Structure formats: structure tokens, C-alpha cells
Amino acid sequence: MPIKVQEYQLLREFKREGAERAAKLLQYQKDAESARSRLRELQTQYEQTFTESVKHGTDATAQLVKIDDDIALQKEVVTRRERDLTLVHQAMPETIISSVEVVEKYKPEYADGIRAEFEDKVNPKLQLARDLILSCIDDHKEYSSAYNDIYREITDLVTANHQAGKTRYIMTQIHPTDSAQVFGATGTISGVRKLLEQVSQYTFGNKPRDYKYIDVVPTTTEKVGK
């Protein structure tokens, strides 16, 4: 069943404020990185020009002086950009909503409501499941008691027939409820145990092939007190 997730408003606002703050800082970070990148380019250009002049025996003094001046100026730019970035980090106020507040209010203002909603959904199901299982056991007891007298008469006849020589073998008979196939097992108690074993296995991911999810507890289930 798809669940409509309730939004934690305080967390959403905290993330929005954080995103806005990060966006403001981003431009200063980009400016600083751009300045550093330009400085690296100029330093590479100086090295390449110097290497080429030596390799080919040419005079690149004027060009090297110009690049060196550009490097000096760019270093000043880098210093300013990094200083600005440091200052903006210090000067920019933190988000109005703090991360501590988000955590502190999570349980009382959000999680407790989700927990209550979940409890209201699953507890009636477990209550009904328990009542149904116990009702099956009560049915077993009542059927067993109701047909016990006839079963005893049959078992007495089995013994009498064998003792009188009417039967070669003892024709053992089983009480109808004891031989009943309940949830794929012989007898009610075995059936209940098999059901509980399937429940246990499902918690480990083993889903019964005939399992059908029930979203809401049926309201038509008739309950009769014992």
C-alpha cells in the first residue's frame, strides 16, 4: 500500500534556508576559485614562455616581465577573493532554524504523530488476528467436546469388535477434529503453529504465495463473547 508521507515542515524550512545561504556563498566561492584558476594559468604561461625561449635561444624578457607583472597582480586578486570568502563566512548569519532545533522538535512535533497514526492502523489488525486465532482454538474445543461421546462409542466398538474376533486388526479411528486439515497441517494446534511459523518467516522476507494484504480491518466481523 503506498503511503502518503507527511512532510516535516520544520525540516523543509531548515533545508530551504540552508539552500538560500549556500547559494549566496556559492558566488564568493566561484570568484575565489576563478581567481586561483587564472593565477595557475599565468604561472603555466610564464613557465612555458621561459622554457621555449631557452629551447630556441630567443629573447623573451619583455614578455616574461609582462607575465610576471600579471602574476603579481593576480596574486593580489586571489588574496582579496579569499579574504572576501572568509569574511562572508563570518558575516553571513546562520539559518534562523538551527539543526539542533530540527532534531529537538522531531519527536514531539512530528514523529509522535506518525507513531500514533501507525499504532491506530496496526493494533486493530493484531487484535483481530489474535481473536481469530483464539476463536479457531475455541472452535476446536467445542467441536471436540460436542462429538466426543460418539467418538468414544466408536472406539469402544473398535475394541469390542476386535476382542470378539469380528475384526482381524484393531480398526483405529481418529476424532474428526484431530484429523482435520487446518491451514495445511493436521489438527488445529498444528495449524496454528504453522501459521505462526509463516509469520516468523515473513519477518525475514519469506512471503507466502497466497498472502493478500488487508489495508483496513473488516467492520463486518461478528464477535460473540465466550
PDB file of C-alpha atoms in Angstrom, residues 60-192:
ATOM      1  CA  ALA A  60      61.507  36.701 -24.247  1.00  0.00           C
ATOM      2  CA  THR A  61      62.479  39.099 -21.494  1.00  0.00           C
ATOM      3  CA  ALA A  62      59.793  41.686 -22.204  1.00  0.00           C
ATOM      4  CA  GLN A  63      57.107  39.052 -22.474  1.00  0.00           C
ATOM      5  CA  LEU A  64      58.243  37.374 -19.270  1.00  0.00           C
ATOM      6  CA  VAL A  65      58.253  40.700 -17.406  1.00  0.00           C
ATOM      7  CA  LYS A  66      54.703  41.357 -18.596  1.00  0.00           C
ATOM      8  CA  ILE A  67      53.534  37.899 -17.468  1.00  0.00           C
ATOM      9  CA  ASP A  68      55.358  38.308 -14.170  1.00  0.00           C
ATOM     10  CA  ASP A  69      53.571  41.621 -13.565  1.00  0.00           C
ATOM     11  CA  ASP A  70      50.252  39.939 -14.384  1.00  0.00           C
ATOM     12  CA  ILE A  71      51.066  37.169 -11.910  1.00  0.00           C
ATOM     13  CA  ALA A  72      51.794  39.715  -9.181  1.00  0.00           C
ATOM     14  CA  LEU A  73      48.511  41.488  -9.831  1.00  0.00           C
ATOM     15  CA  GLN A  74      46.599  38.193  -9.949  1.00  0.00           C
ATOM     16  CA  LYS A  75      48.077  37.128  -6.621  1.00  0.00           C
ATOM     17  CA  GLU A  76      46.595  40.292  -5.142  1.00  0.00           C
ATOM     18  CA  VAL A  77      43.239  39.395  -6.690  1.00  0.00           C
ATOM     19  CA  VAL A  78      43.429  35.895  -5.210  1.00  0.00           C
ATOM     20  CA  THR A  79      44.252  37.355  -1.792  1.00  0.00           C
ATOM     21  CA  ARG A  80      41.246  39.684  -1.961  1.00  0.00           C
ATOM     22  CA  ARG A  81      38.875  36.965  -3.167  1.00  0.00           C
ATOM     23  CA  GLU A  82      39.972  34.553  -0.433  1.00  0.00           C
ATOM     24  CA  ARG A  83      39.693  37.304   2.162  1.00  0.00           C
ATOM     25  CA  ASP A  84      36.181  38.140   0.933  1.00  0.00           C
ATOM     26  CA  LEU A  85      35.207  34.474   1.126  1.00  0.00           C
ATOM     27  CA  THR A  86      36.471  34.227   4.702  1.00  0.00           C
ATOM     28  CA  LEU A  87      34.689  37.414   5.710  1.00  0.00           C
ATOM     29  CA  VAL A  88      31.394  36.419   4.128  1.00  0.00           C
ATOM     30  CA  HIS A  89      31.505  33.113   6.013  1.00  0.00           C
ATOM     31  CA  GLN A  90      31.984  35.040   9.239  1.00  0.00           C
ATOM     32  CA  ALA A  91      29.483  37.786   8.492  1.00  0.00           C
ATOM     33  CA  MET A  92      26.636  35.780   6.986  1.00  0.00           C
ATOM     34  CA  PRO A  93      24.141  34.850   9.705  1.00  0.00           C
ATOM     35  CA  GLU A  94      23.286  31.242  10.377  1.00  0.00           C
ATOM     36  CA  THR A  95      19.883  29.934   9.353  1.00  0.00           C
ATOM     37  CA  ILE A  96      17.001  31.124  11.531  1.00  0.00           C
ATOM     38  CA  ILE A  97      16.116  27.492  12.175  1.00  0.00           C
ATOM     39  CA  SER A  98      19.030  25.613  13.719  1.00  0.00           C
ATOM     40  CA  SER A  99      19.870  21.971  13.142  1.00  0.00           C
ATOM     41  CA  VAL A 100      19.558  21.406  16.905  1.00  0.00           C
ATOM     42  CA  GLU A 101      16.010  22.777  16.859  1.00  0.00           C
ATOM     43  CA  VAL A 102      15.112  20.473  13.966  1.00  0.00           C
ATOM     44  CA  VAL A 103      16.274  17.454  15.979  1.00  0.00           C
ATOM     45  CA  GLU A 104      14.731  18.584  19.282  1.00  0.00           C
ATOM     46  CA  LYS A 105      11.291  19.125  17.762  1.00  0.00           C
ATOM     47  CA  TYR A 106      11.336  15.989  15.588  1.00  0.00           C
ATOM     48  CA  LYS A 107       9.748  13.712  18.202  1.00  0.00           C
ATOM     49  CA  PRO A 108       7.116  15.945  19.840  1.00  0.00           C
ATOM     50  CA  GLU A 109       6.051  17.841  16.720  1.00  0.00           C
ATOM     51  CA  TYR A 110       6.369  15.133  14.061  1.00  0.00           C
ATOM     52  CA  ALA A 111       7.398  11.586  14.994  1.00  0.00           C
ATOM     53  CA  ASP A 112       4.837  11.188  17.796  1.00  0.00           C
ATOM     54  CA  GLY A 113       2.024  11.919  15.356  1.00  0.00           C
ATOM     55  CA  ILE A 114       3.333   9.378  12.849  1.00  0.00           C
ATOM     56  CA  ARG A 115       3.700   6.802  15.623  1.00  0.00           C
ATOM     57  CA  ALA A 116       0.100   7.334  16.760  1.00  0.00           C
ATOM     58  CA  GLU A 117      -1.147   7.010  13.182  1.00  0.00           C
ATOM     59  CA  PHE A 118       0.801   3.771  12.744  1.00  0.00           C
ATOM     60  CA  GLU A 119      -0.456   2.338  16.040  1.00  0.00           C
ATOM     61  CA  ASP A 120      -4.060   3.108  15.086  1.00  0.00           C
ATOM     62  CA  LYS A 121      -3.540   1.194  11.858  1.00  0.00           C
ATOM     63  CA  VAL A 122      -1.762  -1.959  13.059  1.00  0.00           C
ATOM     64  CA  ASN A 123      -3.146  -2.537  16.560  1.00  0.00           C
ATOM     65  CA  PRO A 124      -6.720  -3.302  15.401  1.00  0.00           C
ATOM     66  CA  LYS A 125      -5.277  -5.773  12.880  1.00  0.00           C
ATOM     67  CA  LEU A 126      -3.262  -7.583  15.530  1.00  0.00           C
ATOM     68  CA  GLN A 127      -6.247  -7.551  17.892  1.00  0.00           C
ATOM     69  CA  LEU A 128      -8.421  -9.127  15.197  1.00  0.00           C
ATOM     70  CA  ALA A 129      -5.690 -11.617  14.271  1.00  0.00           C
ATOM     71  CA  ARG A 130      -5.397 -12.704  17.893  1.00  0.00           C
ATOM     72  CA  ASP A 131      -9.165 -13.022  18.286  1.00  0.00           C
ATOM     73  CA  LEU A 132      -9.446 -15.062  15.081  1.00  0.00           C
ATOM     74  CA  ILE A 133      -6.686 -17.464  16.114  1.00  0.00           C
ATOM     75  CA  LEU A 134      -8.123 -17.921  19.606  1.00  0.00           C
ATOM     76  CA  SER A 135     -11.581 -18.362  18.066  1.00  0.00           C
ATOM     77  CA  CYS A 136     -10.219 -21.216  15.957  1.00  0.00           C
ATOM     78  CA  ILE A 137      -8.906 -22.878  19.112  1.00  0.00           C
ATOM     79  CA  ASP A 138     -12.300 -22.378  20.803  1.00  0.00           C
ATOM     80  CA  ASP A 139     -13.995 -23.919  17.753  1.00  0.00           C
ATOM     81  CA  HIS A 140     -11.659 -26.889  18.045  1.00  0.00           C
ATOM     82  CA  LYS A 141     -12.510 -27.344  21.717  1.00  0.00           C
ATOM     83  CA  GLU A 142     -16.264 -27.066  21.120  1.00  0.00           C
ATOM     84  CA  TYR A 143     -16.289 -29.478  18.157  1.00  0.00           C
ATOM     85  CA  SER A 144     -14.070 -31.885  20.052  1.00  0.00           C
ATOM     86  CA  SER A 145     -16.373 -31.819  23.071  1.00  0.00           C
ATOM     87  CA  ALA A 146     -19.583 -31.994  21.036  1.00  0.00           C
ATOM     88  CA  TYR A 147     -18.533 -35.106  19.094  1.00  0.00           C
ATOM     89  CA  ASN A 148     -16.516 -36.748  21.848  1.00  0.00           C
ATOM     90  CA  ASP A 149     -19.317 -39.042  23.066  1.00  0.00           C
ATOM     91  CA  ILE A 150     -19.914 -40.509  19.607  1.00  0.00           C
ATOM     92  CA  TYR A 151     -16.167 -40.880  19.086  1.00  0.00           C
ATOM     93  CA  ARG A 152     -15.855 -42.795  22.362  1.00  0.00           C
ATOM     94  CA  GLU A 153     -18.686 -45.106  21.369  1.00  0.00           C
ATOM     95  CA  ILE A 154     -16.887 -45.825  18.098  1.00  0.00           C
ATOM     96  CA  THR A 155     -13.591 -46.527  19.861  1.00  0.00           C
ATOM     97  CA  ASP A 156     -15.431 -48.850  22.268  1.00  0.00           C
ATOM     98  CA  LEU A 157     -16.928 -50.690  19.292  1.00  0.00           C
ATOM     99  CA  VAL A 158     -13.485 -50.960  17.706  1.00  0.00           C
ATOM    100  CA  THR A 159     -12.186 -52.661  20.840  1.00  0.00           C
ATOM    101  CA  ALA A 160     -15.251 -54.888  21.209  1.00  0.00           C
ATOM    102  CA  ASN A 161     -15.154 -55.998  17.562  1.00  0.00           C
ATOM    103  CA  HIS A 162     -11.517 -56.991  17.837  1.00  0.00           C
ATOM    104  CA  GLN A 163     -11.998 -58.804  21.130  1.00  0.00           C
ATOM    105  CA  ALA A 164     -14.983 -60.704  19.705  1.00  0.00           C
ATOM    106  CA  GLY A 165     -12.929 -61.780  16.738  1.00  0.00           C
ATOM    107  CA  LYS A 166     -15.075 -59.835  14.317  1.00  0.00           C
ATOM    108  CA  THR A 167     -12.028 -57.952  13.010  1.00  0.00           C
ATOM    109  CA  ARG A 168      -8.529 -59.263  12.491  1.00  0.00           C
ATOM    110  CA  TYR A 169      -6.950 -55.895  13.181  1.00  0.00           C
ATOM    111  CA  ILE A 170      -7.859 -53.073  15.512  1.00  0.00           C
ATOM    112  CA  MET A 171      -9.638 -50.583  13.250  1.00  0.00           C
ATOM    113  CA  THR A 172      -8.278 -47.470  14.959  1.00  0.00           C
ATOM    114  CA  GLN A 173     -10.381 -44.367  14.344  1.00  0.00           C
ATOM    115  CA  ILE A 174      -9.415 -40.720  14.878  1.00  0.00           C
ATOM    116  CA  HIS A 175     -11.574 -37.932  16.259  1.00  0.00           C
ATOM    117  CA  PRO A 176     -12.796 -35.718  13.368  1.00  0.00           C
ATOM    118  CA  THR A 177     -11.195 -32.586  14.814  1.00  0.00           C
ATOM    119  CA  ASP A 178      -7.869 -34.352  15.395  1.00  0.00           C
ATOM    120  CA  SER A 179      -7.650 -35.422  11.748  1.00  0.00           C
ATOM    121  CA  ALA A 180      -8.931 -32.129  10.331  1.00  0.00           C
ATOM    122  CA  GLN A 181      -6.622 -30.365   7.883  1.00  0.00           C
ATOM    123  CA  VAL A 182      -6.191 -26.902   9.364  1.00  0.00           C
ATOM    124  CA  PHE A 183      -4.015 -24.421   7.494  1.00  0.00           C
ATOM    125  CA  GLY A 184      -2.215 -27.245   5.722  1.00  0.00           C
ATOM    126  CA  ALA A 185      -1.485 -29.189   8.900  1.00  0.00           C
ATOM    127  CA  THR A 186      -3.232 -31.995  10.744  1.00  0.00           C
ATOM    128  CA  GLY A 187      -5.154 -30.653  13.708  1.00  0.00           C
ATOM    129  CA  THR A 188      -5.945 -27.159  14.893  1.00  0.00           C
ATOM    130  CA  ILE A 189      -2.931 -26.685  17.144  1.00  0.00           C
ATOM    131  CA  SER A 190      -0.548 -27.798  14.386  1.00  0.00           C
ATOM    132  CA  GLY A 191      -2.306 -25.414  12.005  1.00  0.00           C
ATOM    133  CA  VAL A 192      -1.895 -22.505  14.406  1.00  0.00           C
TER     134      VAL A 192
END
